[in-house]
Amino acid sequence: MDTTAQSSTSSKPTKGMPTASGKYRPYPQVDIPDRTWPAKTMTKPPIWCSVDLRDGNQALVDPMGHDRKARMFHLLMQMGFPEIEIGFPSASQTDFDFARWCVEEGNVPDGVSLQVLVQCRPELITRTFEALEGARQPIVHFYNSTSELQRRVVFAKDVSGIKQIAVDAAKMITDMAAKAGGDYRFEYSPESFTGTELEVALEVCNAVIAEVKPTAQNKLIINLPSTVEMAMPNVYADQIEWMCRNLDNRENLIISLHPHNDRGTGIAAAELGLLAGADRVEGTLFGNGERTGNVDVVTMALNMFTQGIDPGIDCSDIEHIKEVFEYSNQMNIGERHPYVGELVYTAFSGSHQDAINKGMKARKVANHPIWEVPYLPIDPQDVGRSYEAIIRINSQSGKGGIAYILQEDYGLNLPRNMQVEFREEIQRITDEEGKELPSKRIYERFIERYVSQPEGRIKFVDHHTYPDTVHKGVRIVAAEITDNGETRQIEGRGNGPIDGFVNALSSYLGVEMSVQDYSEHSLQHGSNAAAISYVEIVHAGGKLFGAGINTNIVTASLEAIVSAANSLLASGEVQ
């Protein structure tokens, strides 16, 4: 290592950022040397609970009104969420009224539980039960903050006092549920779990468990939220495994995760937390939530889907999910957001485009069910997207991307050398204009340059061939062309119409030309199908390309030769 260079770099004054030393401290590690989660593999989805209507809603600049809430609520049911947190009914009349609407008019199907949040305060608990009257298997989610910082700064209580708040709430809630005679379920969260000493979180949770007395028929949800993401996701996984090992009555508990995204690793934390023993995940569509948001359950579900796991919620119409999300939240999803962003199935880079193009072709040939396309971890069609925008063209694009666009959208299969030349033409345009070129513009430029050639000096009109009576196997090609609008008759000899026409045109222009490469294919199916021919012509000064489109393949080939000749004339090398 060059210590001199390192010293020189570190001696420069730092602007803006304060010195971290002394102001911040590393999060403590969990002493669990025999951790098991790193060796585990995810094989099934968690129990999903959407908190869009509560946690997501309370994080909005303009919280949802009834219509926006109802649209979101119906979407969540359509997607198949088994548990939906519909609000904080004791916090406002709006939330209370919406909870009543969900119970009375929401058409909640069997097997879906409505969940509501409530603080561990008696008057709020009473109001919450009023909001849930008549609901089937609702979940009363009660919480209080247990973190060392909040105990000290916010509540001025010791561990015993914080624990008593939770136990008193648990007793009141279970008593009220018993009197109501309903099939209530319960969830407890030691809020700010990640800021709570593990021993304290365990003590409080075990006290709640002892009060609730969960059974196999009515398990208690213990939710361990990363209310503030404070450490790397592996630390959160260690915390979850430690709690799973030490909680009382574990077989009658559902361990739930509620990760936030302060460090940008909420999804990773949730995935590792499931490996560590958790059973359930609370999150929001596309990660909306306080500060940097909640865990993104759509991304997490599709991560599972790409690993061959049925995620248990339906993300097959990602555009509809996006539309409702943006309407209800009045927020826009970023263009690079995983799976749903406008540009996530789009490649501009030339090497990426080339690999995708080859991967799509190989998949068609292989006819194999396994999805294997470079740079695309998921088939866009599986989430309701199309292949149309996989490759888009700007100044960074390569020949493979341009070829893919022309093939997918217009059925043109350009030879490789022609791809290289045409790519230079498209790059010149994108460099000049500094923006993306749409597919139609690329196609029109191809036709203008290689097929229609409005500025081309030579035009093909007609031809006929007949045998050369002097030379066996040789045919004479007599063709009619126009040169700057004037009709000309030309004649040449060769082993076929293409060879003979090149000979005729070479003689007429006074330059030796020959066909280096030739290919053709049909553009449509049916008796009236057009065909396209591509030719690569070599001459003393280099090589040129041309293309022709006609219902007659021979005519298309001769038009392609004229196209190449016009490019030669336009270069100024031939008069």
Coordinates of C-alpha atoms in Angstrom, one line a residue:
M1 CA 0.0 0.0 0.0
D2 CA 1.2 3.5 -0.8
T3 CA 1.1 5.0 2.6
T4 CA 2.5 8.3 1.4
A5 CA -0.4 8.8 -1.0
Q6 CA -2.9 7.8 1.6
S7 CA -1.5 10.3 4.1
S8 CA -1.6 13.0 1.5
T9 CA -5.2 12.4 0.7
S10 CA -6.3 12.2 4.3
S11 CA -4.6 15.5 5.1
K12 CA -6.9 17.5 2.9
P13 CA -9.6 19.5 4.9
T14 CA -13.1 18.0 4.8
K15 CA -15.9 20.4 4.0
G16 CA -19.5 20.0 5.2
M17 CA -19.4 16.7 7.1
P18 CA -18.4 16.9 10.8
T19 CA -15.9 14.5 12.2
A20 CA -17.8 11.3 13.0
S21 CA -15.5 10.3 15.8
G22 CA -17.0 11.1 19.1
K23 CA -20.4 12.1 17.8
Y24 CA -21.6 8.7 16.5
R25 CA -20.9 5.2 17.9
P26 CA -21.2 1.8 16.3
Y27 CA -24.3 -0.3 17.0
P28 CA -23.4 -3.2 19.4
Q29 CA -23.2 -6.6 18.0
V30 CA -25.3 -9.6 19.3
D31 CA -23.3 -12.3 21.1
I32 CA -24.6 -15.3 19.2
P33 CA -21.6 -17.2 17.9
D34 CA -23.7 -20.3 17.0
R35 CA -26.2 -18.3 14.8
T36 CA -28.0 -20.5 12.3
W37 CA -29.6 -18.1 9.9
P38 CA -26.7 -17.7 7.5
A39 CA -27.0 -21.4 6.5
K40 CA -30.7 -21.3 5.9
T41 CA -32.6 -20.9 2.6
M42 CA -35.9 -19.2 2.1
T43 CA -38.5 -21.8 1.0
K44 CA -41.9 -20.2 1.7
P45 CA -43.4 -16.7 2.0
P46 CA -44.2 -15.0 5.3
I47 CA -47.6 -14.1 6.5
W48 CA -48.0 -10.7 4.9
C49 CA -49.7 -7.7 6.6
S50 CA -50.1 -4.4 4.7
V51 CA -49.8 -1.3 6.8
D52 CA -50.4 1.1 3.8
L53 CA -53.6 2.4 5.3
R54 CA -52.0 3.2 8.7
D55 CA -48.2 3.5 8.7
G56 CA -48.1 4.5 5.0
N57 CA -51.1 6.9 5.3
Q58 CA -49.7 8.7 8.4
A59 CA -46.5 9.4 6.5
L60 CA -48.2 11.3 3.7
V61 CA -48.1 15.1 3.3
D62 CA -51.8 15.0 2.5
P63 CA -53.3 11.9 4.2
M64 CA -55.9 9.9 2.2
G65 CA -59.5 10.8 2.2
H66 CA -62.2 8.1 2.1
D67 CA -62.1 7.5 -1.7
R68 CA -58.3 7.2 -1.8
K69 CA -58.4 4.8 1.2
A70 CA -61.2 2.7 -0.3
R71 CA -59.3 2.3 -3.6
M72 CA -56.2 1.2 -1.7
F73 CA -58.2 -1.1 0.6
H74 CA -59.8 -2.9 -2.4
L75 CA -56.4 -3.2 -4.1
L76 CA -54.9 -4.9 -1.0
M77 CA -57.7 -7.4 -0.9
Q78 CA -57.4 -8.1 -4.7
M79 CA -53.7 -8.8 -4.1
G80 CA -54.5 -11.3 -1.5
F81 CA -53.2 -9.8 1.7
P82 CA -54.4 -12.0 4.6
E83 CA -54.0 -9.1 7.1
I84 CA -54.6 -5.4 6.5
E85 CA -53.9 -2.7 9.1
I86 CA -56.7 -0.3 8.3
G87 CA -55.8 2.5 10.6
F88 CA -55.5 4.0 14.1
P89 CA -59.2 4.4 14.9
S90 CA -58.6 6.0 18.3
A91 CA -56.4 8.7 16.9
S92 CA -59.0 10.5 14.7
Q93 CA -62.6 10.5 13.7
T94 CA -61.5 10.0 10.1
D95 CA -59.7 6.7 11.0
F96 CA -62.6 5.6 13.2
D97 CA -65.1 6.2 10.5
F98 CA -63.0 4.3 7.9
A99 CA -62.6 1.4 10.3
R100 CA -66.4 1.2 10.6
W101 CA -66.8 1.4 6.8
C102 CA -64.4 -1.5 6.4
V103 CA -66.3 -3.6 8.9
E104 CA -69.8 -2.7 7.7
E105 CA -69.4 -2.1 3.9
G106 CA -65.9 -3.2 3.0
N107 CA -67.0 -6.7 1.8
V108 CA -64.0 -8.3 3.6
P109 CA -63.7 -11.9 2.5
D110 CA -63.4 -14.8 4.9
G111 CA -59.8 -15.4 5.8
V112 CA -58.8 -11.7 5.8
S113 CA -58.2 -10.0 9.2
L114 CA -58.6 -6.3 9.7
Q115 CA -55.9 -4.9 12.0
V116 CA -55.9 -1.7 14.0
L117 CA -53.2 0.0 16.0
V118 CA -53.6 1.4 19.5
Q119 CA -51.3 2.8 22.2
C120 CA -51.3 1.2 25.6
R121 CA -53.7 3.7 27.0
P122 CA -57.1 2.8 28.5
E123 CA -59.3 5.4 26.8
L124 CA -57.8 4.6 23.4
I125 CA -58.3 0.9 23.9
T126 CA -62.0 1.4 24.6
R127 CA -62.4 3.5 21.5
T128 CA -60.6 0.9 19.4
F129 CA -63.0 -1.9 20.5
E130 CA -65.9 0.4 19.5
A131 CA -64.4 0.7 16.0
L132 CA -64.0 -3.1 15.6
E133 CA -67.5 -4.1 16.7
G134 CA -68.8 -6.8 14.3
A135 CA -65.5 -7.5 12.6
R136 CA -64.4 -11.1 12.0
Q137 CA -61.1 -12.1 13.6
P138 CA -59.8 -8.6 13.9
I139 CA -56.3 -8.0 15.2
V140 CA -55.8 -5.5 18.0
H141 CA -52.2 -4.3 17.7
F142 CA -51.1 -2.6 20.9
Y143 CA -47.7 -1.1 21.5
N144 CA -45.5 1.0 23.7
S145 CA -41.9 2.2 23.2
T146 CA -39.3 0.2 25.1
S147 CA -36.0 1.7 23.8
E148 CA -33.4 2.9 26.3
L149 CA -33.4 6.4 24.7
Q150 CA -37.2 6.8 24.9
R151 CA -37.3 5.4 28.4
R152 CA -34.8 8.0 29.5
V153 CA -35.7 11.0 27.4
V154 CA -39.4 10.7 26.6
F155 CA -41.1 8.8 29.4
A156 CA -38.7 9.1 32.3
K157 CA -39.5 5.5 33.4
D158 CA -37.4 2.5 34.3
V159 CA -37.8 -0.9 32.7
S160 CA -40.3 -1.9 35.4
G161 CA -42.5 1.0 34.6
I162 CA -42.4 0.4 30.9
K163 CA -43.2 -3.2 31.3
Q164 CA -46.2 -2.4 33.5
I165 CA -47.7 -0.2 30.8
A166 CA -47.6 -3.2 28.4
V167 CA -48.9 -5.7 30.9
D168 CA -51.8 -3.4 32.0
A169 CA -52.8 -2.9 28.3
A170 CA -52.6 -6.6 27.6
K171 CA -54.9 -7.3 30.5
M172 CA -57.4 -4.7 29.5
I173 CA -57.5 -5.8 25.9
T174 CA -57.9 -9.5 26.6
D175 CA -60.6 -8.7 29.2
M176 CA -62.5 -6.5 26.7
A177 CA -62.2 -9.1 24.0
A178 CA -63.6 -11.8 26.3
K179 CA -66.6 -9.6 27.2
A180 CA -67.2 -8.7 23.6
G181 CA -67.4 -12.4 22.8
G182 CA -65.6 -12.0 19.5
D183 CA -62.8 -14.0 18.0
Y184 CA -60.2 -11.3 18.5
R185 CA -56.5 -11.8 17.8
F186 CA -53.7 -9.8 19.5
E187 CA -50.4 -8.3 18.5
Y188 CA -47.9 -6.7 20.7
S189 CA -45.0 -4.5 19.6
P190 CA -42.1 -3.3 21.8
E191 CA -41.8 -0.1 19.7
S192 CA -38.2 0.9 18.9
F193 CA -37.2 -2.7 19.4
T194 CA -33.9 -2.0 17.6
G195 CA -33.1 0.6 20.2
T196 CA -34.0 -1.7 23.1
E197 CA -31.5 -3.9 24.9
L198 CA -32.4 -7.5 24.0
E199 CA -32.8 -8.5 27.6
V200 CA -35.3 -5.7 28.2
A201 CA -37.3 -6.5 25.0
L202 CA -37.4 -10.1 26.1
E203 CA -38.5 -9.2 29.6
V204 CA -41.3 -7.0 28.4
C205 CA -42.5 -9.4 25.7
N206 CA -42.5 -12.4 28.0
A207 CA -44.6 -10.4 30.5
V208 CA -47.2 -9.7 27.8
I209 CA -47.1 -13.3 26.7
A210 CA -47.8 -14.4 30.3
E211 CA -50.8 -12.1 30.5
V212 CA -52.3 -12.9 27.1
K213 CA -51.7 -16.7 27.4
P214 CA -51.7 -17.5 23.7
T215 CA -52.7 -21.0 22.5
A216 CA -52.2 -23.0 19.3
Q217 CA -55.7 -21.9 18.2
N218 CA -55.1 -18.2 18.9
K219 CA -51.5 -17.4 18.7
L220 CA -50.1 -14.1 19.8
I221 CA -48.2 -12.0 17.3
I222 CA -45.0 -10.6 18.7
N223 CA -43.9 -7.8 16.4
L224 CA -40.3 -6.8 16.6
P225 CA -40.0 -3.6 14.6
S226 CA -37.0 -1.9 13.2
T227 CA -38.8 1.3 14.0
V228 CA -35.5 3.0 13.2
E229 CA -33.0 1.1 11.2
M230 CA -29.9 1.4 13.2
A231 CA -27.5 -1.3 12.1
M232 CA -26.6 -3.6 9.3
P233 CA -29.3 -6.2 8.4
N234 CA -27.2 -9.1 9.7
V235 CA -27.4 -7.5 13.2
Y236 CA -31.2 -7.4 12.9
A237 CA -31.2 -11.0 11.9
D238 CA -29.1 -11.8 15.0
Q239 CA -31.6 -10.0 17.2
I240 CA -34.5 -11.9 15.7
E241 CA -32.8 -15.3 16.1
W242 CA -31.9 -14.4 19.7
M243 CA -35.5 -13.5 20.5
C244 CA -36.9 -16.6 18.8
R245 CA -34.6 -18.7 21.0
N246 CA -35.5 -17.0 24.2
L247 CA -39.1 -16.0 24.1
D248 CA -41.5 -18.0 26.3
N249 CA -44.2 -20.2 24.7
R250 CA -42.6 -19.8 21.3
E251 CA -44.7 -22.5 19.7
N252 CA -47.8 -20.4 20.2
L253 CA -46.3 -17.1 18.9
I254 CA -46.1 -15.6 15.5
I255 CA -42.9 -13.6 15.2
S256 CA -43.5 -10.6 13.0
L257 CA -41.1 -8.1 11.4
H258 CA -41.8 -4.4 10.8
P259 CA -38.6 -3.0 9.2
H260 CA -38.1 0.6 8.3
N261 CA -35.6 1.8 5.7
D262 CA -33.5 4.5 7.4
R263 CA -30.2 2.8 6.2
G264 CA -31.7 1.7 2.9
T265 CA -31.6 -2.0 3.8
G266 CA -35.1 -2.6 5.0
I267 CA -35.7 -5.4 2.4
A268 CA -32.5 -7.1 3.2
A269 CA -33.2 -6.9 7.0
A270 CA -36.7 -8.4 6.4
E271 CA -35.3 -11.2 4.3
L272 CA -32.6 -12.1 6.8
G273 CA -35.1 -11.8 9.6
L274 CA -37.2 -14.5 8.0
L275 CA -34.2 -16.7 7.8
A276 CA -33.6 -16.0 11.5
G277 CA -37.0 -17.5 12.4
A278 CA -39.6 -14.8 11.9
D279 CA -43.0 -15.8 10.4
R280 CA -44.6 -12.6 9.3
V281 CA -43.8 -9.3 7.7
E282 CA -45.5 -5.9 8.0
G283 CA -44.8 -3.4 5.2
T284 CA -46.2 -1.2 2.5
L285 CA -46.5 -1.3 -1.3
F286 CA -43.3 0.1 -2.8
G287 CA -42.1 1.1 0.7
N288 CA -44.0 4.2 1.5
G289 CA -43.8 5.1 5.2
E290 CA -42.3 7.5 7.8
R291 CA -38.9 9.1 6.9
T292 CA -37.3 6.8 4.3
G293 CA -40.2 4.4 4.4
N294 CA -41.3 0.9 5.4
V295 CA -40.1 -2.4 3.9
D296 CA -41.3 -2.6 0.3
V297 CA -43.5 -5.7 0.3
V298 CA -43.9 -5.8 -3.5
T299 CA -40.2 -5.8 -4.1
M300 CA -39.7 -8.4 -1.4
A301 CA -42.5 -10.6 -2.8
L302 CA -41.1 -10.4 -6.3
N303 CA -37.6 -11.2 -5.0
M304 CA -39.1 -14.5 -3.8
F305 CA -40.9 -15.0 -7.1
T306 CA -37.6 -14.8 -9.0
Q307 CA -36.3 -17.5 -6.7
G308 CA -39.1 -19.9 -7.6
I309 CA -41.2 -19.2 -4.4
D310 CA -44.9 -18.4 -4.7
P311 CA -45.0 -15.2 -2.7
G312 CA -48.6 -15.6 -1.7
I313 CA -49.7 -12.1 -3.0
D314 CA -50.5 -11.3 -6.5
C315 CA -48.2 -8.8 -8.2
S316 CA -49.0 -9.9 -11.8
D317 CA -50.6 -6.5 -12.8
I318 CA -47.8 -4.2 -11.6
E319 CA -49.1 -1.3 -13.6
H320 CA -52.5 -1.4 -11.9
I321 CA -50.8 -1.7 -8.5
K322 CA -48.7 1.3 -9.4
E323 CA -51.7 3.3 -10.6
V324 CA -53.7 2.8 -7.4
F325 CA -50.6 3.4 -5.2
E326 CA -49.9 6.7 -7.0
Y327 CA -53.5 7.8 -6.9
S328 CA -54.1 6.9 -3.2
N329 CA -50.8 8.3 -1.9
Q330 CA -50.5 11.2 -4.3
M331 CA -46.9 10.1 -4.8
N332 CA -44.8 9.1 -7.9
I333 CA -42.8 5.9 -8.1
G334 CA -39.2 6.5 -9.3
E335 CA -38.1 5.4 -12.7
R336 CA -35.5 3.0 -11.3
H337 CA -37.7 1.5 -8.5
P338 CA -37.2 -2.3 -8.6
Y339 CA -39.7 -4.2 -10.8
V340 CA -42.1 -1.4 -11.3
G341 CA -40.1 1.7 -12.4
E342 CA -40.6 2.9 -15.9
L343 CA -37.0 2.1 -16.8
V344 CA -36.2 -1.1 -14.9
Y345 CA -36.8 -3.3 -18.0
T346 CA -34.9 -0.9 -20.3
A347 CA -31.3 -1.1 -21.4
F348 CA -29.5 1.8 -23.0
S349 CA -26.0 0.4 -22.7
G350 CA -24.7 -1.2 -25.9
S351 CA -23.2 -4.3 -24.2
H352 CA -26.4 -4.8 -22.2
Q353 CA -28.5 -4.5 -25.3
D354 CA -26.4 -6.9 -27.2
A355 CA -26.6 -9.5 -24.4
I356 CA -30.4 -9.1 -23.9
N357 CA -30.9 -9.4 -27.7
K358 CA -28.9 -12.6 -27.8
G359 CA -30.6 -13.9 -24.7
M360 CA -34.1 -13.4 -26.1
K361 CA -33.1 -15.1 -29.3
A362 CA -31.5 -18.0 -27.4
R363 CA -34.6 -18.5 -25.3
K364 CA -36.8 -18.7 -28.4
V365 CA -34.6 -21.4 -29.9
A366 CA -34.2 -23.3 -26.6
N367 CA -38.0 -23.3 -25.9
H368 CA -37.2 -24.0 -22.3
P369 CA -39.4 -22.9 -19.4
I370 CA -36.6 -21.5 -17.2
W371 CA -36.1 -17.8 -17.6
E372 CA -32.5 -17.0 -18.5
V373 CA -32.0 -13.6 -20.2
P374 CA -28.9 -11.5 -19.3
Y375 CA -29.6 -8.4 -17.2
L376 CA -33.3 -9.3 -16.8
P377 CA -33.8 -11.3 -13.5
I378 CA -37.6 -11.5 -14.2
D379 CA -39.7 -11.9 -17.3
P380 CA -41.5 -8.5 -17.7
Q381 CA -44.6 -10.3 -18.8
D382 CA -44.9 -12.0 -15.4
V383 CA -45.8 -8.6 -13.9
G384 CA -47.9 -7.4 -16.7
R385 CA -45.2 -5.4 -18.5
S386 CA -44.2 -5.9 -22.2
Y387 CA -41.0 -6.4 -24.1
E388 CA -41.6 -3.2 -26.0
A389 CA -39.3 -1.0 -23.9
I390 CA -36.6 -3.5 -22.9
I391 CA -34.2 -1.8 -25.2
R392 CA -34.2 1.9 -25.9
I393 CA -31.7 3.9 -27.9
N394 CA -29.6 6.9 -26.9
S395 CA -26.0 7.8 -27.4
Q396 CA -24.8 5.0 -25.2
S397 CA -26.5 2.3 -27.2
G398 CA -24.9 -0.3 -29.3
K399 CA -25.5 -2.2 -32.5
G400 CA -27.2 -5.0 -30.6
G401 CA -29.8 -2.7 -29.1
I402 CA -30.6 -1.1 -32.4
A403 CA -30.8 -4.5 -34.1
Y404 CA -33.2 -5.7 -31.4
I405 CA -35.5 -2.7 -31.8
L406 CA -35.7 -3.2 -35.6
Q407 CA -36.3 -6.9 -35.2
E408 CA -38.8 -6.8 -32.4
D409 CA -40.8 -3.9 -33.7
Y410 CA -40.5 -4.2 -37.4
G411 CA -39.3 -7.7 -38.2
L412 CA -35.9 -6.6 -39.7
N413 CA -33.0 -8.9 -39.1
L414 CA -29.9 -6.9 -40.0
P415 CA -26.6 -8.7 -40.8
R416 CA -23.9 -8.0 -38.2
N417 CA -21.7 -5.8 -40.4
M418 CA -24.7 -3.7 -41.4
Q419 CA -25.6 -3.3 -37.7
V420 CA -22.2 -1.8 -37.1
E421 CA -22.6 0.7 -39.9
F422 CA -26.1 1.7 -39.0
R423 CA -25.2 2.0 -35.3
E424 CA -22.7 4.8 -36.3
E425 CA -25.5 6.6 -38.1
I426 CA -27.9 6.4 -35.1
Q427 CA -25.1 7.5 -32.7
R428 CA -24.4 10.5 -34.9
I429 CA -28.1 11.5 -34.6
T430 CA -28.3 10.9 -30.8
D431 CA -25.0 12.8 -30.2
E432 CA -26.4 15.8 -32.2
E433 CA -29.8 15.8 -30.5
G434 CA -28.7 14.6 -27.1
K435 CA -31.8 12.5 -26.4
E436 CA -33.4 9.1 -26.8
L437 CA -34.6 8.1 -30.2
P438 CA -37.9 6.3 -30.3
S439 CA -38.3 3.1 -32.2
K440 CA -40.3 4.6 -35.1
R441 CA -37.6 7.2 -35.7
I442 CA -34.9 4.5 -35.9
Y443 CA -37.0 2.5 -38.4
E444 CA -37.7 5.6 -40.5
R445 CA -34.0 6.4 -40.7
F446 CA -33.2 2.9 -41.7
I447 CA -35.8 3.0 -44.6
E448 CA -34.6 6.4 -45.6
R449 CA -31.0 5.5 -45.8
Y450 CA -31.1 2.0 -47.2
V451 CA -34.4 1.5 -48.9
S452 CA -36.4 4.5 -50.2
Q453 CA -33.3 6.8 -50.6
P454 CA -35.2 10.0 -51.6
E455 CA -31.9 11.6 -52.6
G456 CA -30.5 8.6 -54.4
R457 CA -29.3 9.2 -57.9
I458 CA -30.1 5.7 -59.3
K459 CA -33.5 4.1 -59.2
F460 CA -34.3 0.5 -60.2
V461 CA -37.2 0.1 -62.7
D462 CA -37.2 -3.4 -64.1
H463 CA -35.1 -6.3 -65.4
H464 CA -35.2 -9.6 -67.3
T465 CA -32.7 -12.3 -67.8
Y466 CA -31.9 -14.8 -70.6
P467 CA -29.2 -17.4 -71.2
D468 CA -25.9 -16.4 -72.8
T469 CA -25.7 -18.6 -75.9
V470 CA -21.9 -18.2 -76.0
H471 CA -20.9 -19.0 -72.4
K472 CA -22.5 -22.0 -70.7
G473 CA -24.1 -21.4 -67.3
V474 CA -24.0 -17.6 -67.7
R475 CA -27.1 -15.4 -67.9
I476 CA -27.4 -12.0 -69.4
V477 CA -29.3 -9.5 -67.3
A478 CA -30.9 -6.6 -69.1
A479 CA -32.2 -3.9 -66.7
E480 CA -33.9 -0.6 -66.8
I481 CA -32.8 2.1 -64.3
T482 CA -33.2 5.8 -64.0
D483 CA -30.2 8.1 -63.5
N484 CA -31.2 11.5 -62.1
G485 CA -34.6 10.8 -63.5
E486 CA -33.5 9.8 -67.0
T487 CA -34.2 6.2 -68.2
R488 CA -31.1 4.1 -69.0
Q489 CA -30.8 0.5 -70.3
I490 CA -27.9 -1.5 -68.8
E491 CA -26.7 -5.0 -69.4
G492 CA -24.4 -7.4 -67.7
R493 CA -23.4 -11.1 -67.3
G494 CA -23.2 -13.4 -64.4
N495 CA -24.2 -16.7 -62.9
G496 CA -27.6 -15.3 -61.8
P497 CA -29.6 -12.1 -61.7
I498 CA -27.7 -10.6 -58.7
D499 CA -24.3 -11.3 -60.1
G500 CA -25.3 -10.1 -63.6
F501 CA -26.9 -6.9 -62.3
V502 CA -23.8 -6.0 -60.3
N503 CA -21.8 -6.5 -63.4
A504 CA -24.1 -4.3 -65.4
L505 CA -24.1 -1.5 -62.8
S506 CA -20.3 -1.7 -62.4
S507 CA -19.9 -1.2 -66.2
Y508 CA -22.4 1.6 -66.2
L509 CA -20.8 3.5 -63.3
G510 CA -17.2 2.6 -64.2
V511 CA -16.3 1.1 -60.9
E512 CA -15.7 -2.5 -60.0
M513 CA -18.2 -3.9 -57.5
S514 CA -18.9 -7.3 -56.1
V515 CA -21.2 -8.9 -53.6
Q516 CA -19.5 -9.8 -50.3
D517 CA -22.5 -10.9 -48.3
Y518 CA -26.2 -11.4 -49.1
S519 CA -29.2 -12.4 -47.0
E520 CA -33.0 -12.1 -47.2
H521 CA -36.1 -12.9 -45.2
S522 CA -39.8 -12.4 -45.3
L523 CA -41.4 -9.6 -43.4
Q524 CA -44.9 -11.0 -43.0
H525 CA -46.6 -14.3 -43.4
G526 CA -49.0 -15.0 -46.3
S527 CA -49.0 -15.1 -50.1
N528 CA -48.7 -11.3 -50.4
A529 CA -45.8 -11.2 -48.0
A530 CA -43.0 -8.7 -48.6
A531 CA -39.4 -9.7 -48.4
I532 CA -36.3 -7.7 -47.5
S533 CA -32.9 -8.3 -49.0
Y534 CA -29.6 -7.0 -47.5
V535 CA -26.4 -6.8 -49.5
E536 CA -22.8 -5.9 -48.6
I537 CA -21.0 -4.6 -51.7
V538 CA -17.2 -4.3 -51.8
H539 CA -15.3 -2.0 -54.2
A540 CA -11.8 -0.7 -54.4
G541 CA -12.5 2.0 -51.7
G542 CA -14.2 -0.2 -49.2
K543 CA -17.6 -1.7 -48.5
L544 CA -21.2 -0.5 -48.7
F545 CA -24.6 -1.8 -47.6
G546 CA -28.0 -1.7 -49.2
A547 CA -31.5 -3.0 -48.6
G548 CA -34.5 -3.6 -50.7
I549 CA -38.1 -4.4 -49.9
N550 CA -40.5 -6.0 -52.4
T551 CA -43.0 -8.8 -52.8
N552 CA -40.6 -10.3 -55.4
I553 CA -37.4 -11.4 -53.7
V554 CA -35.2 -11.0 -56.8
T555 CA -36.5 -7.4 -57.3
A556 CA -35.8 -6.7 -53.6
S557 CA -32.2 -7.9 -54.1
L558 CA -31.6 -5.7 -57.1
E559 CA -33.1 -2.7 -55.3
A560 CA -30.7 -3.5 -52.4
I561 CA -27.7 -3.3 -54.9
V562 CA -28.9 0.0 -56.2
S563 CA -29.1 1.3 -52.6
A564 CA -25.5 0.3 -52.0
A565 CA -24.5 1.9 -55.4
N566 CA -26.2 5.2 -54.4
S567 CA -24.2 5.3 -51.2
L568 CA -21.1 4.9 -53.2
L569 CA -22.2 7.8 -55.5
A570 CA -23.0 9.9 -52.5
S571 CA -19.5 9.4 -51.1
G572 CA -18.1 11.3 -54.1
E573 CA -15.7 8.5 -55.0
V574 CA -17.5 7.9 -58.3
Q575 CA -18.7 10.6 -60.7

